Coordinates of N, CA and C in Angstrom, one line a residue:
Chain U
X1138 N 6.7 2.4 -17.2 CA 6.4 2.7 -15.8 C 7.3 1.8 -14.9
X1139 N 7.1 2.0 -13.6 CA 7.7 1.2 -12.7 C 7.4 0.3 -12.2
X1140 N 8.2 -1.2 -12.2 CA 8.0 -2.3 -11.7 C 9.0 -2.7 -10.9
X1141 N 8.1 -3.3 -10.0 CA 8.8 -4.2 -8.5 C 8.4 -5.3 -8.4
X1142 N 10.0 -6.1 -8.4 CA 9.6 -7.7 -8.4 C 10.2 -8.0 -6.6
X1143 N 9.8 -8.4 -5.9 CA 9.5 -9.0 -4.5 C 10.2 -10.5 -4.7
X1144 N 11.2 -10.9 -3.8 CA 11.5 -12.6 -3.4 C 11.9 -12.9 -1.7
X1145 N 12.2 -13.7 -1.5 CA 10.9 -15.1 -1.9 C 9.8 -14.2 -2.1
X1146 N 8.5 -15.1 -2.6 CA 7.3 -14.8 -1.9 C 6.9 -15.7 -1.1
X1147 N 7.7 -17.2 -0.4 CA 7.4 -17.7 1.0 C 8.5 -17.5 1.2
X1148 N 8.5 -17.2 2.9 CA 9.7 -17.7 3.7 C 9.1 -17.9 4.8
X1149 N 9.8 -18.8 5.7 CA 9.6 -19.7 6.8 C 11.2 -19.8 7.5
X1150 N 11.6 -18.8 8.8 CA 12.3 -19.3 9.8 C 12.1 -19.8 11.4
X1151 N 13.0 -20.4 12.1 CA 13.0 -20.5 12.9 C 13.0 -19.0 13.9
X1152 N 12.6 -19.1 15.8 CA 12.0 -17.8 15.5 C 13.7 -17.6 16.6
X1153 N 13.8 -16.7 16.4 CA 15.1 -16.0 16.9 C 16.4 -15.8 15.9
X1154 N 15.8 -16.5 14.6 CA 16.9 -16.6 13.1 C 16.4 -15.1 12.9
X1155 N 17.2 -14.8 11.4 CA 16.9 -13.2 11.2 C 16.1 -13.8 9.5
X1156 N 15.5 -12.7 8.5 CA 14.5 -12.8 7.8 C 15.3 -11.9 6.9
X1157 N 15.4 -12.5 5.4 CA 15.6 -11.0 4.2 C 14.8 -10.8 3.3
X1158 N 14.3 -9.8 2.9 CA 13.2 -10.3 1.6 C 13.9 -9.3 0.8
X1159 N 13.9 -9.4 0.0 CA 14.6 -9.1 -1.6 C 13.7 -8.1 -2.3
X1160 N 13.9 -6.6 -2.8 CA 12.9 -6.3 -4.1 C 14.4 -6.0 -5.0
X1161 N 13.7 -5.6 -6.5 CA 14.3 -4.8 -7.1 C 13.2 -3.8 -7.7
X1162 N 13.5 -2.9 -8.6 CA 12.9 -1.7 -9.3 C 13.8 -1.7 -10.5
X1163 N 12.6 -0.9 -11.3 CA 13.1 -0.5 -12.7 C 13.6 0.6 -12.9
X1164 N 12.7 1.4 -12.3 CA 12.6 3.1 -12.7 C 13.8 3.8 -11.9
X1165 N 14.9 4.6 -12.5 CA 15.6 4.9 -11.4 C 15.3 6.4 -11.2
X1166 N 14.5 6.6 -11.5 CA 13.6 8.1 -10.7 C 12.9 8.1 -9.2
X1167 N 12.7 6.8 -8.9 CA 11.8 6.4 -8.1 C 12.9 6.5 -6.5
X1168 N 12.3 7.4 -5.5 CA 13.5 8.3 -4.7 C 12.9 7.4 -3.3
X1169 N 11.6 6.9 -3.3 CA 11.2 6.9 -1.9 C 10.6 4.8 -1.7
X1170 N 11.0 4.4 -0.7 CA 10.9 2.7 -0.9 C 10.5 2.3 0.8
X1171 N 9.0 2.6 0.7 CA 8.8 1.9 1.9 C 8.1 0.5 2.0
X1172 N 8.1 -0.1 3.3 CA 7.7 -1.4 3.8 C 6.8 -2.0 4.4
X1173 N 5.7 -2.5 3.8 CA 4.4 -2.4 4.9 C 3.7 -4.3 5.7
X1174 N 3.4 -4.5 6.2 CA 2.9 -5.5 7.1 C 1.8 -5.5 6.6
X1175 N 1.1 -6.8 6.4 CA -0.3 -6.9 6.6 C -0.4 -8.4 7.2
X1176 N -1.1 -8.3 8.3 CA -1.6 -9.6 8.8 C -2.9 -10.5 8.1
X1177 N -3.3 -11.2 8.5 CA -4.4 -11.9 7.6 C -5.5 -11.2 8.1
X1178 N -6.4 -10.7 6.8 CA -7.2 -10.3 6.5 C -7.6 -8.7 7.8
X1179 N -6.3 -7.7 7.7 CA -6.1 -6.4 8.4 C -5.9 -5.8 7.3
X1180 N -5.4 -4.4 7.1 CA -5.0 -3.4 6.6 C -3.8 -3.3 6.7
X1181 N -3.3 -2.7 5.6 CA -1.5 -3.3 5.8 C -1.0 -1.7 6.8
X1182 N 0.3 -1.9 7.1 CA 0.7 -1.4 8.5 C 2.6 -0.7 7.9
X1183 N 3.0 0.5 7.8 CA 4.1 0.8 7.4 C 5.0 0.6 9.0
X1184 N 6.1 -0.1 8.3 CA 6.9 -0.5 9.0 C 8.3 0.2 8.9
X1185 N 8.6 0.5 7.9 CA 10.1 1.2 7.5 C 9.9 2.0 6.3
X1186 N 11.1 2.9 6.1 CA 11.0 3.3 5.1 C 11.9 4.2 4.4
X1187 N 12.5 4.4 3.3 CA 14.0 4.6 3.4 C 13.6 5.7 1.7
X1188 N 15.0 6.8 1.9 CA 14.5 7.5 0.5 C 15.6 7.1 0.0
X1189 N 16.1 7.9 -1.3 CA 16.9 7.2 -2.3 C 18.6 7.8 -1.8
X1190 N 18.1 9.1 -0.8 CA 19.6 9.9 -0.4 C 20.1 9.2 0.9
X1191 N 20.0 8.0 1.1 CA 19.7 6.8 2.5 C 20.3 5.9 1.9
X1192 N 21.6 5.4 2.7 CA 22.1 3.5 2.2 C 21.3 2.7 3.3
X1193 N 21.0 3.2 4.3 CA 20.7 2.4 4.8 C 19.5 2.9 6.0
X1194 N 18.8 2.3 6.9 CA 18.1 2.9 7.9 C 17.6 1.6 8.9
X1195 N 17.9 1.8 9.9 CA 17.0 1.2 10.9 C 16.8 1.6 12.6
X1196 N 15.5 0.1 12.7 CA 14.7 1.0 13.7 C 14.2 -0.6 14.5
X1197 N 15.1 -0.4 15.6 CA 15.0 -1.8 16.6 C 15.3 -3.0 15.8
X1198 N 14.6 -3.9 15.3 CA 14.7 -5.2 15.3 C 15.0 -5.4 13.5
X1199 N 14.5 -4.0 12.9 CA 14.2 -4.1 11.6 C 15.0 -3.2 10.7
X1200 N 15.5 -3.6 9.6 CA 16.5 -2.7 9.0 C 16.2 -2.4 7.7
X1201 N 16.5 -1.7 6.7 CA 16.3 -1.8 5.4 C 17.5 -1.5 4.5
X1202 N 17.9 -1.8 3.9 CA 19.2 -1.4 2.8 C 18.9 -0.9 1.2
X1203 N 19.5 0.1 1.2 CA 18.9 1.0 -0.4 C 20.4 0.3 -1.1
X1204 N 20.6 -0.1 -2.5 CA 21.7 -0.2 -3.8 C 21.0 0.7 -4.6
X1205 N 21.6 2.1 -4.9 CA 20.3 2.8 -5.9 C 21.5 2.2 -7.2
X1206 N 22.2 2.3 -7.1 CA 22.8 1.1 -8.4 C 22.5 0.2 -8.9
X1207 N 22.6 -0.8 -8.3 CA 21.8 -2.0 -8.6 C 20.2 -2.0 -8.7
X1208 N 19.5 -1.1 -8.2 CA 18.1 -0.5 -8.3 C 17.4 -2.2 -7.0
X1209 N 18.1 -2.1 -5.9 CA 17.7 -2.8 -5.1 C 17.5 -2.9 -4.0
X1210 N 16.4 -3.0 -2.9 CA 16.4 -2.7 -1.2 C 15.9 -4.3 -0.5
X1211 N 16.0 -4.2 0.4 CA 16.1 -5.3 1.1 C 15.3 -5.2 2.3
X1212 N 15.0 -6.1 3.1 CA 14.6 -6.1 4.1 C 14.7 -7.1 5.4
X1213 N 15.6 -6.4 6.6 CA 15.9 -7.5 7.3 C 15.2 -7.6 8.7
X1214 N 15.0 -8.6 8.9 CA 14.2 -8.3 10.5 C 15.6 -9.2 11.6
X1215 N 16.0 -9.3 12.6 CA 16.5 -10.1 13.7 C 15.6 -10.4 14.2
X1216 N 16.7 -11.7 15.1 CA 15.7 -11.8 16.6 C 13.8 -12.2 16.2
X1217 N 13.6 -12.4 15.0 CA 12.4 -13.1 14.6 C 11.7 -13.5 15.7
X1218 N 10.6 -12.9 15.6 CA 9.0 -13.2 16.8 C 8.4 -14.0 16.2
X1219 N 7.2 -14.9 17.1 CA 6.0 -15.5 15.9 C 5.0 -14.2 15.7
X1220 N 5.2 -13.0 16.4 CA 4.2 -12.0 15.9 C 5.0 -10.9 14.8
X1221 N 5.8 -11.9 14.3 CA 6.2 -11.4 12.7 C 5.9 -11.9 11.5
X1222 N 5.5 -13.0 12.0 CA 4.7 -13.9 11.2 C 3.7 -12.8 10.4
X1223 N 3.6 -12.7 9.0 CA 3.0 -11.7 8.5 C 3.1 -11.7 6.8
X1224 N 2.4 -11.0 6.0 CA 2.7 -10.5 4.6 C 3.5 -9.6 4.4
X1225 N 4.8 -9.6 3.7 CA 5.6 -8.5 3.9 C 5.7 -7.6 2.5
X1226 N 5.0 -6.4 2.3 CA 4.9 -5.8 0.6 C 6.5 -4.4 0.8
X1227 N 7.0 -4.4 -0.4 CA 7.7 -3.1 -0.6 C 7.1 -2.9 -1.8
X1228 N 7.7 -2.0 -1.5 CA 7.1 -0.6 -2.7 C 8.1 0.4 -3.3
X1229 N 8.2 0.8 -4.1 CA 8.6 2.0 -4.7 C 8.2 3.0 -5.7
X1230 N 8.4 4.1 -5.4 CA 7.7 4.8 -6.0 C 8.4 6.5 -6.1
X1231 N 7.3 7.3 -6.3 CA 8.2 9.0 -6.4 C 6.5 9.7 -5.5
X1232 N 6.7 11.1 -4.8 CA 6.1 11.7 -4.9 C 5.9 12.6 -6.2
X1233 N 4.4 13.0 -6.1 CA 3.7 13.8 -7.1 C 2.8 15.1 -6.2
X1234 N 3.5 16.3 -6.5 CA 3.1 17.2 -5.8 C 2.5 16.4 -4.3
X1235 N 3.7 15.9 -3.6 CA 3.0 16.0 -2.5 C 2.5 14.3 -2.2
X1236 N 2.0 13.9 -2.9 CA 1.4 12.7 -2.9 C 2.6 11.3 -3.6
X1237 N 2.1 10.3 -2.8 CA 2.9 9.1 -2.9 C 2.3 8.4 -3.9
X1238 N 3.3 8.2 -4.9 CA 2.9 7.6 -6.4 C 3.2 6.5 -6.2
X1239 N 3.1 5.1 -5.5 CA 4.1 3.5 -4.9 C 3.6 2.4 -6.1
X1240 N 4.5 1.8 -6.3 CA 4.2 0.5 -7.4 C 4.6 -0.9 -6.0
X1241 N 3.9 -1.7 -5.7 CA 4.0 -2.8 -4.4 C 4.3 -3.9 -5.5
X1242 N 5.6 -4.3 -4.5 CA 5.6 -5.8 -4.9 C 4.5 -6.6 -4.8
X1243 N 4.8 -8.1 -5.1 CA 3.8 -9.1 -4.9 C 3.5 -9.9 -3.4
X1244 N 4.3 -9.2 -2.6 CA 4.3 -9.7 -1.2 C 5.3 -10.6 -0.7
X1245 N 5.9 -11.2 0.6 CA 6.4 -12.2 1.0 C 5.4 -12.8 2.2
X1246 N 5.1 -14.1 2.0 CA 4.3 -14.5 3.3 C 5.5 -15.1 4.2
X1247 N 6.2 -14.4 5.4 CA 6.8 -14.9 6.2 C 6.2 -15.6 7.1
X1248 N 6.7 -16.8 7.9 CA 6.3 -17.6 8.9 C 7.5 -17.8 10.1
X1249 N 6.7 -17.7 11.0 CA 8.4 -17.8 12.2 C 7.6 -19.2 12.6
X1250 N 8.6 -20.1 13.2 CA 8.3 -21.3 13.5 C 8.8 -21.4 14.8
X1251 N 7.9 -21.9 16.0 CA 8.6 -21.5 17.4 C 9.5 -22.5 17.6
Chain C
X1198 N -9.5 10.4 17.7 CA -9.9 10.3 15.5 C -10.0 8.9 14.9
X1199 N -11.3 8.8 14.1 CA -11.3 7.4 13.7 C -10.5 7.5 12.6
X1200 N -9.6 8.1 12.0 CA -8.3 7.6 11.2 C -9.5 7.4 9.4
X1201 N -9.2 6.1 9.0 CA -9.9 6.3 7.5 C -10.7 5.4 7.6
X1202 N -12.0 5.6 7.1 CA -13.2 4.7 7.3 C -13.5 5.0 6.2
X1203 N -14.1 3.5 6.0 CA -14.4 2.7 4.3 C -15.9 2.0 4.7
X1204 N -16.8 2.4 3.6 CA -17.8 1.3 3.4 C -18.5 1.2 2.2
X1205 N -19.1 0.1 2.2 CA -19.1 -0.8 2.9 C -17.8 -2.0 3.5
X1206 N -18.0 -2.9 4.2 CA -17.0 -3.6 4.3 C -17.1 -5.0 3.6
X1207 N -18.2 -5.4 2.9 CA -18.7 -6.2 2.3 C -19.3 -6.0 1.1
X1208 N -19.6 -6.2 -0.4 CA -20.8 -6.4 -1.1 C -20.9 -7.2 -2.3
X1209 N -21.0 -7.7 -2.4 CA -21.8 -9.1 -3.8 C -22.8 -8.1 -4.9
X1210 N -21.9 -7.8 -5.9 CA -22.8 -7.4 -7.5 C -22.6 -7.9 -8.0
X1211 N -23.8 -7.8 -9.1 CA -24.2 -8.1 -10.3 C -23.2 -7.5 -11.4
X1212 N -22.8 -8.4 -12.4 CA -22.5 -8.0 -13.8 C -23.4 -6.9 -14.3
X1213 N -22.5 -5.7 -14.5 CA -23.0 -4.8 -14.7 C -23.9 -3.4 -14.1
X1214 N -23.8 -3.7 -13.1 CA -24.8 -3.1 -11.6 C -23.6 -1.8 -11.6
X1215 N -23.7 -0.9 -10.9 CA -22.9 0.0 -10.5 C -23.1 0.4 -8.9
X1216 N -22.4 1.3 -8.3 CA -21.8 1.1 -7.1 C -21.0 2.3 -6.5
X1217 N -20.8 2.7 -5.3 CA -19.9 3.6 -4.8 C -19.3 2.9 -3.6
X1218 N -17.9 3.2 -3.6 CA -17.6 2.8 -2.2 C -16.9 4.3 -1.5
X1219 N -17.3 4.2 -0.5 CA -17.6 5.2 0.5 C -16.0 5.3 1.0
X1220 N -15.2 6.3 1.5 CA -14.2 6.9 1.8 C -13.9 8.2 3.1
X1221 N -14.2 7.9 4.0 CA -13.7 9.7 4.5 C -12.8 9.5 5.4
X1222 N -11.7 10.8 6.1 CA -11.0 10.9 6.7 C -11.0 12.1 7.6
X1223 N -10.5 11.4 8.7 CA -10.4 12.7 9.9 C -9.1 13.4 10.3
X1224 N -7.8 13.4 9.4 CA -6.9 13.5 10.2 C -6.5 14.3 9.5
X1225 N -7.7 15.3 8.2 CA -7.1 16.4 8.1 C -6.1 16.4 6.9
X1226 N -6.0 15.1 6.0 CA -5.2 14.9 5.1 C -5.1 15.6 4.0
X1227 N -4.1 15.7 2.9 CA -4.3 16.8 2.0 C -4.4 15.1 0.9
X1228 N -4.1 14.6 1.4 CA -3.4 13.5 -0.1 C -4.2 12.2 0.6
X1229 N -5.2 11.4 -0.8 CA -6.0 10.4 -0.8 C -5.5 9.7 -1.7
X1230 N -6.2 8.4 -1.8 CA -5.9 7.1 -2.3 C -6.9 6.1 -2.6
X1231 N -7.1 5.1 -3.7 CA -7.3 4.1 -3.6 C -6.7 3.1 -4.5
X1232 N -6.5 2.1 -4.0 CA -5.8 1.0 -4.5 C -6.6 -0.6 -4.0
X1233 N -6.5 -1.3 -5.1 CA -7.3 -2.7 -5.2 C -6.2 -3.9 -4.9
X1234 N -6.7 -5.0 -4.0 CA -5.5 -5.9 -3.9 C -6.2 -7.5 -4.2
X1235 N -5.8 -8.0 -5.0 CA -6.3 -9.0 -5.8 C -5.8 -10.0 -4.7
X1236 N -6.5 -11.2 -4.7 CA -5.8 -12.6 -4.0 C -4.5 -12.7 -4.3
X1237 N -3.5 -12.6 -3.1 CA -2.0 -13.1 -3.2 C -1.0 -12.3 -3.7
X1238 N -1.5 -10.9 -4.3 CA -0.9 -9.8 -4.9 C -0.6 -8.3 -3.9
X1239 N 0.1 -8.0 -4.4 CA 0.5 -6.4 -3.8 C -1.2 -5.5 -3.9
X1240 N -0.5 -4.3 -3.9 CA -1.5 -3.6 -3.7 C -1.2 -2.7 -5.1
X1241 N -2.1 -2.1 -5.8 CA -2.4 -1.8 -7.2 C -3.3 -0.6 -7.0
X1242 N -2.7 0.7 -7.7 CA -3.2 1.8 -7.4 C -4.3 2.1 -8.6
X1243 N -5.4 2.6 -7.9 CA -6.0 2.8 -8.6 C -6.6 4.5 -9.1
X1244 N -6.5 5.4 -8.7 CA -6.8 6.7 -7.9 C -6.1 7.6 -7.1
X1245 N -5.2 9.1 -7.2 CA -5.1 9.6 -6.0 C -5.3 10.9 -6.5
X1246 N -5.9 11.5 -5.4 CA -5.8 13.0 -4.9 C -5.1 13.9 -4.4
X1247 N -4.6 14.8 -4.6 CA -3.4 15.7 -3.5 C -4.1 17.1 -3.1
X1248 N -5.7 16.7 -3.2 CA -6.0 17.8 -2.5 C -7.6 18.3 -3.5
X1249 N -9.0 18.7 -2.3 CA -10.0 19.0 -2.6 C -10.2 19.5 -4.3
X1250 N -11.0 18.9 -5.4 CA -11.2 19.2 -6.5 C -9.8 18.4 -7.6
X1251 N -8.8 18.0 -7.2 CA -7.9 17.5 -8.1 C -7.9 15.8 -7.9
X1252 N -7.7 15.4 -8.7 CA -7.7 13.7 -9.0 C -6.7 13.6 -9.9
X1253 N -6.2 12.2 -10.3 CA -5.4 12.1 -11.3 C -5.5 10.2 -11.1
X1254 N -5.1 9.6 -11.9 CA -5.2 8.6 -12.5 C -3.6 7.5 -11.9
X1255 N -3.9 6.5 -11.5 CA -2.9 5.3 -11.1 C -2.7 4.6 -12.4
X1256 N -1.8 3.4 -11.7 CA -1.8 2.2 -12.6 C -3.0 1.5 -12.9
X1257 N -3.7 1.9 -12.4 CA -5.4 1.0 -13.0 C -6.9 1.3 -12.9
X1258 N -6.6 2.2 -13.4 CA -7.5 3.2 -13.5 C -9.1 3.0 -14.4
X1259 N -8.6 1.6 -15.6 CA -9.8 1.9 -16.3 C -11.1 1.2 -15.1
X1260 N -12.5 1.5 -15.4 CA -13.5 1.0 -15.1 C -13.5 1.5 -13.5
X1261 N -13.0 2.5 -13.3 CA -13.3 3.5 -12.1 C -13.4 5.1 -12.2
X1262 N -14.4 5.6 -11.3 CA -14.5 7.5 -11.4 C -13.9 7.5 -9.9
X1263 N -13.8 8.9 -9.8 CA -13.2 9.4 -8.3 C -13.9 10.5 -8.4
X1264 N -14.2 11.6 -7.2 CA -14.1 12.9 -7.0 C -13.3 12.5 -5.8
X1265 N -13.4 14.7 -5.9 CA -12.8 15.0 -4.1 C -13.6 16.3 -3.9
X1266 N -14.9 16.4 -3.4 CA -15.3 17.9 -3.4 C -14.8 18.4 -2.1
X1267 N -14.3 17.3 -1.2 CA -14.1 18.2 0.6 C -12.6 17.6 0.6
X1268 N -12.2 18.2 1.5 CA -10.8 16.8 1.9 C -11.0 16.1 2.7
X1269 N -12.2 15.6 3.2 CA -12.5 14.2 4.0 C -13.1 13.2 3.3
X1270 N -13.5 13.3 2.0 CA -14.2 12.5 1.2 C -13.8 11.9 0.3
X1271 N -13.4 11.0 -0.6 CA -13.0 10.5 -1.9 C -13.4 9.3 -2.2
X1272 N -14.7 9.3 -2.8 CA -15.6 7.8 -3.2 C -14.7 7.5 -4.5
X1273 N -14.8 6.3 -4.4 CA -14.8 5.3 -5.5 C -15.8 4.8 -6.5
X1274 N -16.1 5.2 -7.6 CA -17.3 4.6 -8.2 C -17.0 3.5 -9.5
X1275 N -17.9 2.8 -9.3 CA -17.9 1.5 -10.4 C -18.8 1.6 -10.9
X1276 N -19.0 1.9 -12.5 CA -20.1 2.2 -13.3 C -20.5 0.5 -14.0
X1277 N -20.2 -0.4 -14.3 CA -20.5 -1.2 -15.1 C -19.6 -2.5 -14.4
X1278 N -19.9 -2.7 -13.3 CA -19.3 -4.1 -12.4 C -18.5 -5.2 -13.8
X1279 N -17.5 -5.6 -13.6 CA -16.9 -6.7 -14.3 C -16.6 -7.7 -13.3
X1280 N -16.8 -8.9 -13.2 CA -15.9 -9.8 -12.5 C -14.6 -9.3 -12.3
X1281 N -13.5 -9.1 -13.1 CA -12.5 -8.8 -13.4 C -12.1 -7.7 -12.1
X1282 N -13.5 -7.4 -11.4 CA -13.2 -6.2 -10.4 C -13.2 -6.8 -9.1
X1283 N -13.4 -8.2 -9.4 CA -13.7 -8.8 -7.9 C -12.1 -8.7 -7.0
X1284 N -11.9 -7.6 -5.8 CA -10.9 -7.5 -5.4 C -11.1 -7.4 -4.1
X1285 N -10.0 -6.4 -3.3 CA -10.3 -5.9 -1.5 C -10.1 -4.4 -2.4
X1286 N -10.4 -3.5 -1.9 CA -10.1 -2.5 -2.3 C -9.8 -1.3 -1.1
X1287 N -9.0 -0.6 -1.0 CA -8.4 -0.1 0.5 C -8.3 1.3 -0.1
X1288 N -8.8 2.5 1.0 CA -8.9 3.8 0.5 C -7.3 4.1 1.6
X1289 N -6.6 5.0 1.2 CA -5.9 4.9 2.1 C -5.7 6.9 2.1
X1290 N -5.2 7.6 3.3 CA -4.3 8.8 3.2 C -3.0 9.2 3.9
X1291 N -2.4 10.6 3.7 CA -1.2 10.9 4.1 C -1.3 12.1 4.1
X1292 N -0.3 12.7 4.7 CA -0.5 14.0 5.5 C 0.4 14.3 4.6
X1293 N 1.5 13.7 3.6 CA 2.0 14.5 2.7 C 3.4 14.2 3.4
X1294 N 4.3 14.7 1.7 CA 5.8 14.5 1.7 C 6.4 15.3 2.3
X1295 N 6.1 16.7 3.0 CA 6.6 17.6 4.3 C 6.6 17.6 5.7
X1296 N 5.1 16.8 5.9 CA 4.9 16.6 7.3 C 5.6 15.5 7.9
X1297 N 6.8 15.9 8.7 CA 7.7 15.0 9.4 C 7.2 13.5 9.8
X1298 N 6.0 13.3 10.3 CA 5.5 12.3 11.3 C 4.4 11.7 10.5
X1299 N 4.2 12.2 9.1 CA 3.1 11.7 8.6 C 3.1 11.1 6.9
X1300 N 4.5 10.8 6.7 CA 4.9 10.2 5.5 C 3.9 8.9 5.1
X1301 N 3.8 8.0 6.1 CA 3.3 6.7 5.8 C 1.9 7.1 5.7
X1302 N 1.6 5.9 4.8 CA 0.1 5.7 4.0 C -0.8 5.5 5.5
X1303 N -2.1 6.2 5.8 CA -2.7 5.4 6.7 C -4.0 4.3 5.7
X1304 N -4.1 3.6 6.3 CA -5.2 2.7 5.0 C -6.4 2.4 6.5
X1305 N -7.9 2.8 5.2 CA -9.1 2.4 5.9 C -9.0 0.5 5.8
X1306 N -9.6 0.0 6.2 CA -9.5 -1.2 6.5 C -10.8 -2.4 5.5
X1307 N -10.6 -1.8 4.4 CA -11.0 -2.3 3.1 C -12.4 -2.7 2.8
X1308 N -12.8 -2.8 1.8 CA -14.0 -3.2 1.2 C -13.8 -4.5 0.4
X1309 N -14.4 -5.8 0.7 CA -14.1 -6.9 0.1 C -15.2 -6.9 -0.9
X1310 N -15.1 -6.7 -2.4 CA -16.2 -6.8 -3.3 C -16.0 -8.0 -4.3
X1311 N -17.3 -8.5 -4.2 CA -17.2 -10.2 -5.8 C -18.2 -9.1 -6.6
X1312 N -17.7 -9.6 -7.6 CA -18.7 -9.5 -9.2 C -19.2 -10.4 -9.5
X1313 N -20.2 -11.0 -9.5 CA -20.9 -12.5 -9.9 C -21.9 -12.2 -11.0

């Protein structure tokens, strides 16, 4: 099956620096790789989201990059807020008739430092 | 629309006790979820639906049942509590892989359960 390994799992910038967090994947069936937020103790929150026919996609402050070769996506934020300060999970996965089959990393705890 | 609503949001069982956790949605979704997120870990599927009467099975599936008899509903049940289950557990849905605007998971806002 499919596994997703997530890095860091801390990071800590200053706030107007930019942020990357690292996944890879195993499965190279897996077409669809999105990015979700969770704040302390919320519901996590989709932020981006990119399919496998996509090098790249973004949306204001926040970007994502697909390698379906390397079987690896990224995640970059700019211009860092302290209200990005957050848990950052990716995921990958395939739909199944319809439905999102996602394997989540183990998270990034980001911190912006003012 | 209250979006996905989960309950309880709290409960403390017993080794061995059994349990439902409660699930429904208003937005009309065809495709359900649930998934468990252990301290400091991703989120870990446990259950999905793509629609009233079908279920099928995640990455972690043992020591859980599902139905779907409506498409606003999809409990979670725990027949035989383990510690091992002490997790957050988050029902989440989606409007599905055609609807332009509704790709992303919405998630009810979880159930924190210990097994003691």
């Amino acid at each position: 099956g499919e596994n997703v390994e997530q890095h860091p799992s801390t990071l800590s910038v200053q706030e107007g620096d930019s942020a990357v967090i690292k996944c890879t994947y195993s499965d190279s069936a897996s077409n669809y790789f999105p990015w979700y937020k969770q704040e302390l103790g919320k519901r996590p929150q989709l932020i981006i989201d990119i399919r496998s026919n996509v090098g790249e996609k973004k949306d204001q402050r926040i970007a994502v990059t697909l390698n379906k070769t390397a079987k690896h996506f990224s995640l970059h934020i700019t211009e860092t807020q302290p209200e990005d300060s957050a848990v950052y999970f990716c995921a990958a996965g395939v739909h199944v008739q319809g439905a999102q089959k996602l394997v989540f990393g183990q998270g990034t705890r980001l911190t912006i430092n003012p | 629309n209250a979006g996905v609503t989960q309950t309880p949001k709290f409960r403390i069982l017993k080794i061995g006790q059994s349990m439902t956790l409660q699930c429904t949605q208003d937005m009309n979704h065809n495709y359900m979820y649930w998934y468990r997120q252990d301290p400091g870990m991703g989120l870990k599927l446990i259950y999905y639906s793509v629609g009233a009467g079908i279920t099928d099975k995640g990455e972690v599936p043992n020591g859980y049942n599902v139905s779907r008899s409506t498409t606003e509903d999809f409990p979670l049940r725990l027949e035989l509590a383990a510690p091992s289950q002490t997790s957050v557990y988050f029902c989440a849905s989606s409007g599905g892989q055609w609807v332009a605007t509704n790709e992303k998971l919405f998630f009810g806002s979880g159930t924190q359960l210990s097994v003691l």
